[in-house]
mmCIF file of C-alpha atoms in Angstrom:
data_model
loop_
_atom_site.group_PDB
_atom_site.id
_atom_site.type_symbol
_atom_site.label_atom_id
_atom_site.label_comp_id
_atom_site.label_asym_id
_atom_site.label_seq_id
_atom_site.Cartn_x
_atom_site.Cartn_y
_atom_site.Cartn_z
ATOM 1 C CA MET Q 1 40.758 25.313 143.366
ATOM 2 C CA SER Q 2 38.052 23.893 141.131
ATOM 3 C CA ALA Q 3 38.382 24.035 137.374
ATOM 4 C CA PHE Q 4 35.944 23.725 134.488
ATOM 5 C CA LEU Q 5 36.832 23.424 130.827
ATOM 6 C CA LEU Q 6 34.699 23.299 127.689
ATOM 7 C CA THR Q 7 36.685 21.883 124.804
ATOM 8 C CA GLU Q 8 36.124 21.211 121.113
ATOM 9 C CA THR Q 9 38.983 18.700 121.054
ATOM 10 C CA PRO Q 10 39.188 15.216 122.644
ATOM 11 C CA ILE Q 11 39.218 15.323 126.452
ATOM 12 C CA ASP Q 12 42.585 14.636 128.077
ATOM 13 C CA PRO Q 13 42.107 14.722 131.844
ATOM 14 C CA THR Q 14 45.803 14.136 132.663
ATOM 15 C CA SER Q 15 46.660 17.648 133.839
ATOM 16 C CA PHE Q 16 43.271 18.117 135.528
ATOM 17 C CA SER Q 17 43.599 14.923 137.571
ATOM 18 C CA ALA Q 18 47.200 15.818 138.452
ATOM 19 C CA ASP Q 19 45.929 19.131 139.849
ATOM 20 C CA LEU Q 20 43.556 17.227 142.165
ATOM 21 C CA ARG Q 21 46.476 15.324 143.688
ATOM 22 C CA ARG Q 22 47.265 17.028 146.990
ATOM 23 C CA ASP Q 23 49.119 15.953 150.106
ATOM 24 C CA GLU Q 24 45.887 16.086 152.127
ATOM 25 C CA ALA Q 25 43.994 13.854 149.658
ATOM 26 C CA GLY Q 26 43.752 10.147 150.436
ATOM 27 C CA GLY Q 27 42.122 9.282 147.149
ATOM 28 C CA TYR Q 28 40.460 10.409 143.988
ATOM 29 C CA CYS Q 29 37.340 9.384 142.155
ATOM 30 C CA SER Q 30 36.474 10.141 138.544
ATOM 31 C CA PHE Q 31 33.542 9.689 136.228
ATOM 32 C CA GLU Q 32 33.770 9.529 132.449
ATOM 33 C CA GLY Q 33 30.679 9.869 130.295
ATOM 34 C CA TRP Q 34 31.038 8.201 126.865
ATOM 35 C CA VAL Q 35 29.000 8.282 123.691
ATOM 36 C CA ARG Q 36 27.086 5.000 123.478
ATOM 37 C CA ASN Q 37 25.592 3.351 120.434
ATOM 38 C CA HIS Q 38 21.945 3.387 121.477
ATOM 39 C CA SER Q 39 19.321 5.601 123.073
ATOM 40 C CA ASP Q 40 15.724 4.672 123.878
ATOM 41 C CA GLY Q 41 15.896 1.657 121.592
ATOM 42 C CA GLN Q 42 17.335 3.590 118.647
ATOM 43 C CA ALA Q 43 20.770 2.931 117.150
ATOM 44 C CA VAL Q 44 22.945 6.018 117.633
ATOM 45 C CA LEU Q 45 25.904 6.970 115.407
ATOM 46 C CA GLY Q 46 27.130 9.933 117.433
ATOM 47 C CA LEU Q 47 26.315 13.089 119.352
ATOM 48 C CA ASP Q 48 26.677 16.798 118.643
ATOM 49 C CA TYR Q 49 27.103 19.060 121.671
ATOM 50 C CA GLN Q 50 26.467 22.800 121.808
ATOM 51 C CA ALA Q 51 27.160 24.973 124.843
ATOM 52 C CA TYR Q 52 26.569 28.569 125.830
ATOM 53 C CA PRO Q 53 30.119 29.064 127.089
ATOM 54 C CA ALA Q 54 29.746 32.192 129.251
ATOM 55 C CA LEU Q 55 26.835 30.829 131.284
ATOM 56 C CA ALA Q 56 28.022 27.209 131.195
ATOM 57 C CA GLU Q 57 31.238 28.245 132.887
ATOM 58 C CA THR Q 58 29.438 30.242 135.581
ATOM 59 C CA GLU Q 59 26.989 27.410 136.320
ATOM 60 C CA ALA Q 60 29.574 24.634 136.250
ATOM 61 C CA LEU Q 61 31.879 26.526 138.599
ATOM 62 C CA ALA Q 62 28.882 27.111 140.909
ATOM 63 C CA VAL Q 63 28.237 23.325 140.924
ATOM 64 C CA LEU Q 64 31.888 22.610 141.753
ATOM 65 C CA ARG Q 65 31.909 25.211 144.537
ATOM 66 C CA GLU Q 66 28.697 23.733 145.951
ATOM 67 C CA ALA Q 67 30.297 20.278 145.948
ATOM 68 C CA GLU Q 68 33.263 21.673 147.855
ATOM 69 C CA ALA Q 69 30.939 23.329 150.385
ATOM 70 C CA ARG Q 70 28.627 20.323 150.879
ATOM 71 C CA PHE Q 71 31.097 17.463 151.011
ATOM 72 C CA ASP Q 72 34.375 16.915 152.801
ATOM 73 C CA ILE Q 73 36.462 16.960 149.624
ATOM 74 C CA VAL Q 74 39.757 18.548 148.648
ATOM 75 C CA ALA Q 75 38.968 19.649 145.077
ATOM 76 C CA ALA Q 76 36.653 18.932 142.144
ATOM 77 C CA SER Q 77 37.006 19.547 138.418
ATOM 78 C CA CYS Q 78 35.029 18.969 135.242
ATOM 79 C CA ILE Q 79 35.738 18.901 131.500
ATOM 80 C CA HIS Q 80 32.916 18.835 128.923
ATOM 81 C CA ARG Q 81 33.145 18.349 125.163
ATOM 82 C CA THR Q 82 31.438 20.391 122.498
ATOM 83 C CA GLY Q 83 31.215 19.641 118.784
ATOM 84 C CA SER Q 84 30.699 16.387 116.964
ATOM 85 C CA LEU Q 85 31.455 13.119 118.809
ATOM 86 C CA VAL Q 86 31.397 9.492 117.695
ATOM 87 C CA ILE Q 87 30.723 6.249 119.584
ATOM 88 C CA GLY Q 88 33.217 5.759 122.403
ATOM 89 C CA ASP Q 89 34.330 9.399 122.610
ATOM 90 C CA MET Q 90 34.496 10.906 126.073
ATOM 91 C CA ALA Q 91 31.782 13.555 126.417
ATOM 92 C CA VAL Q 92 32.371 14.551 130.031
ATOM 93 C CA TRP Q 93 34.962 13.990 132.740
ATOM 94 C CA ILE Q 94 34.570 14.678 136.469
ATOM 95 C CA GLY Q 95 37.331 14.289 139.038
ATOM 96 C CA VAL Q 96 37.106 14.700 142.817
ATOM 97 C CA SER Q 97 39.831 14.245 145.414
ATOM 98 C CA ALA Q 98 39.152 13.868 149.132
ATOM 99 C CA ALA Q 99 40.759 12.717 152.364
ATOM 100 C CA HIS Q 100 38.372 9.712 152.430
ATOM 101 C CA ARG Q 101 36.635 7.774 149.658
ATOM 102 C CA ASP Q 102 33.043 8.209 150.789
ATOM 103 C CA ALA Q 103 33.040 11.975 150.193
ATOM 104 C CA ALA Q 104 34.871 11.547 146.877
ATOM 105 C CA PHE Q 105 32.251 9.106 145.505
ATOM 106 C CA THR Q 106 29.306 11.147 146.797
ATOM 107 C CA ALA Q 107 30.633 14.461 145.496
ATOM 108 C CA CYS Q 108 31.508 12.961 142.104
ATOM 109 C CA ARG Q 109 27.919 11.717 141.758
ATOM 110 C CA PHE Q 110 26.577 15.099 142.856
ATOM 111 C CA VAL Q 111 28.700 16.968 140.301
ATOM 112 C CA ILE Q 112 27.687 14.853 137.275
ATOM 113 C CA ASP Q 113 24.004 14.952 138.307
ATOM 114 C CA GLU Q 114 24.012 18.745 138.733
ATOM 115 C CA ILE Q 115 26.013 19.352 135.536
ATOM 116 C CA LYS Q 116 23.372 17.387 133.621
ATOM 117 C CA LYS Q 117 20.524 19.300 135.252
ATOM 118 C CA ARG Q 118 21.747 22.890 135.222
ATOM 119 C CA VAL Q 119 24.570 23.694 132.845
ATOM 120 C CA PRO Q 120 23.545 25.147 129.453
ATOM 121 C CA ILE Q 121 24.882 22.354 127.266
ATOM 122 C CA TRP Q 122 22.739 20.529 124.712
ATOM 123 C CA LYS Q 123 23.150 17.241 122.862
ATOM 124 C CA ARG Q 124 21.780 16.179 119.523
ATOM 125 C CA GLU Q 125 21.596 12.454 118.864
ATOM 126 C CA ARG Q 126 22.417 11.294 115.340
ATOM 127 C CA TYR Q 127 20.584 8.072 114.593
ATOM 128 C CA ALA Q 128 21.467 5.218 112.260
ATOM 129 C CA ASP Q 129 18.246 5.791 110.291
ATOM 130 C CA GLY Q 130 19.526 9.234 109.226
ATOM 131 C CA HIS Q 131 17.486 11.561 111.404
ATOM 132 C CA SER Q 132 18.790 13.519 114.360
ATOM 133 C CA GLU Q 133 17.183 15.180 117.332
ATOM 134 C CA TRP Q 134 18.042 17.710 120.053
ATOM 135 C CA ILE Q 135 17.458 16.120 123.423
ATOM 136 C CA ALA Q 136 15.533 18.376 125.813
ATOM 137 C CA CYS Q 137 16.180 16.584 129.085
ATOM 138 C CA HIS Q 138 16.126 18.900 132.061
ATOM 139 C CA GLU Q 139 14.237 22.131 132.344
ATOM 140 C CA VAL Q 140 16.479 24.508 134.220
ATOM 141 C CA THR Q 141 14.521 25.533 137.299
ATOM 142 C CA GLU Q 142 14.504 28.879 139.058
ATOM 143 C CA ASN Q 143 16.046 27.652 142.294
ATOM 144 C CA SER Q 144 18.605 25.291 140.847
ATOM 145 C CA MET U 1 15.276 68.996 111.538
ATOM 146 C CA MET U 2 15.699 66.333 114.186
ATOM 147 C CA LEU U 3 12.775 63.996 114.570
ATOM 148 C CA ALA U 4 11.870 63.087 118.124
ATOM 149 C CA ARG U 5 11.649 59.361 117.621
ATOM 150 C CA PRO U 6 11.676 56.969 120.556
ATOM 151 C CA GLU U 7 14.784 54.827 120.474
ATOM 152 C CA MET U 8 14.096 51.184 119.743
ATOM 153 C CA PRO U 9 16.290 48.994 121.931
ATOM 154 C CA ARG U 10 18.753 47.096 119.768
ATOM 155 C CA LEU U 11 19.232 43.535 121.011
ATOM 156 C CA THR U 12 21.590 40.718 120.154
ATOM 157 C CA LEU U 13 19.945 37.309 120.275
ATOM 158 C CA GLU U 14 21.905 34.090 120.374
ATOM 159 C CA TYR U 15 20.246 30.729 119.801
ATOM 160 C CA PHE U 16 21.162 27.194 120.805
ATOM 161 C CA ALA U 17 19.969 23.665 120.064
ATOM 162 C CA SER U 18 16.444 23.395 118.594
ATOM 163 C CA LEU U 19 15.963 27.176 118.747
ATOM 164 C CA ARG U 20 19.043 27.645 116.554
ATOM 165 C CA ASP U 21 17.721 25.159 114.004
ATOM 166 C CA GLU U 22 14.264 26.745 113.961
ATOM 167 C CA ALA U 23 15.626 30.313 113.772
ATOM 168 C CA GLY U 24 17.985 29.225 110.992
ATOM 169 C CA CYS U 25 20.813 31.271 112.526
ATOM 170 C CA ALA U 26 23.065 31.207 115.571
ATOM 171 C CA GLN U 27 22.763 34.923 116.236
ATOM 172 C CA GLU U 28 20.811 37.941 115.062
ATOM 173 C CA GLN U 29 20.443 41.598 115.908
ATOM 174 C CA ILE U 30 16.960 43.008 116.131
ATOM 175 C CA GLU U 31 15.165 46.131 117.237
ATOM 176 C CA SER U 32 12.219 45.457 119.468
ATOM 177 C CA THR U 33 9.791 47.361 121.619
ATOM 178 C CA ALA U 34 8.785 44.227 123.519
ATOM 179 C CA PRO U 35 8.115 45.381 127.096
ATOM 180 C CA SER U 36 9.397 42.151 128.656
ATOM 181 C CA LEU U 37 11.598 39.192 127.813
ATOM 182 C CA SER U 38 8.509 37.027 127.722
ATOM 183 C CA ALA U 39 6.874 39.338 125.159
ATOM 184 C CA LEU U 40 10.134 39.251 123.208
ATOM 185 C CA TYR U 41 10.006 35.434 123.117
ATOM 186 C CA ASP U 42 6.391 35.555 121.892
ATOM 187 C CA GLU U 43 7.418 37.993 119.163
ATOM 188 C CA LEU U 44 10.309 35.765 118.056
ATOM 189 C CA SER U 45 8.184 32.617 118.291
ATOM 190 C CA GLN U 46 5.764 34.114 115.815
ATOM 191 C CA ARG U 47 8.583 34.976 113.449
ATOM 192 C CA HIS U 48 10.600 31.763 113.699
ATOM 193 C CA GLY U 49 7.907 29.243 114.684
ATOM 194 C CA PHE U 50 9.671 28.079 117.841
ATOM 195 C CA SER U 51 8.156 24.815 119.029
ATOM 196 C CA LEU U 52 9.188 25.103 122.686
ATOM 197 C CA PRO U 53 6.764 27.026 124.904
ATOM 198 C CA ALA U 54 8.325 29.690 127.153
ATOM 199 C CA THR U 55 7.267 27.625 130.172
ATOM 200 C CA ARG U 56 9.969 25.082 129.297
ATOM 201 C CA LEU U 57 12.689 27.721 128.876
ATOM 202 C CA ARG U 58 14.723 30.063 130.972
ATOM 203 C CA VAL U 59 16.168 33.295 129.723
ATOM 204 C CA ALA U 60 19.603 34.800 130.230
ATOM 205 C CA VAL U 61 20.617 38.415 129.696
ATOM 206 C CA ASN U 62 24.291 39.302 129.400
ATOM 207 C CA ALA U 63 25.304 35.781 130.515
ATOM 208 C CA ALA U 64 23.200 35.680 133.708
ATOM 209 C CA PHE U 65 19.737 34.175 134.259
ATOM 210 C CA ALA U 66 17.061 36.889 134.244
ATOM 211 C CA PRO U 67 13.358 37.058 135.196
ATOM 212 C CA TRP U 68 10.860 36.846 132.321
ATOM 213 C CA ASP U 69 9.247 40.164 133.280
ATOM 214 C CA GLN U 70 12.526 42.062 132.888
ATOM 215 C CA SER U 71 12.500 44.741 130.164
ATOM 216 C CA PRO U 72 15.045 44.258 127.396
ATOM 217 C CA ARG U 73 17.447 47.194 127.290
ATOM 218 C CA ASP U 74 19.468 48.617 124.436
ATOM 219 C CA GLY U 75 22.612 46.549 123.888
ATOM 220 C CA ASP U 76 21.384 43.470 125.800
ATOM 221 C CA HIS U 77 22.614 40.040 124.748
ATOM 222 C CA VAL U 78 19.634 37.713 125.172
ATOM 223 C CA VAL U 79 19.708 33.913 125.168
ATOM 224 C CA PHE U 80 16.697 31.648 125.615
ATOM 225 C CA ILE U 81 17.758 28.448 127.370
ATOM 226 C CA PRO U 82 15.987 25.272 126.192
ATOM 227 C CA PRO U 83 15.920 22.249 128.538
ATOM 228 C CA VAL U 84 19.553 21.185 128.899
ATOM 229 C CA SER U 85 21.052 17.782 128.082
ATOM 230 C CA GLY U 86 24.747 17.873 128.882
ATOM 231 C CA GLY U 87 26.703 14.994 130.331
#
């Protein structure tokens, strides 16, 4: 039902969004996260992503299953990049189909928020001034 | 003559993000008598100079989150999980 993919190559959501298209779905909502050129007032040239694939897959699938249990949706999927990305590249894609739009929007928001909080993926920002830094955003909590 | 020597658990450690940079490697195999995963992190912190305190990390053994007081066992694959920043 739900699908998660980590990929080292540019994200192409075509087949994933096609899989969300079902006769019982009245609509579909997606979110794309892109690499932007600034962070906290610093000029950014790009991002490097690392993931711990075995655990990332388990956690991401748990998030998608939770979304399916909590909201009245048909299906949810996620694709996340790893490797070196430049400005404008798609870093993450979420797609959710549902009978009605409200659940699709809410579940899509839930999935991106939880992916950011829980899934073992890390980004390093490469700045225009030459330095780079791993971003330690969300401590993964026991009950997440 | 066979020497009765206690077996040292052999562990595979995999590092990500800042821990990988500080360790200077993505993976290493070590032998350790650390009685718990938290003692193991202390031991490795001393060796590699990790800047993140254990309180900001979680630990996974064989691709599942594990409690810090768990004893590392021979053959375990151990990963310390720094605060995440996907998306």
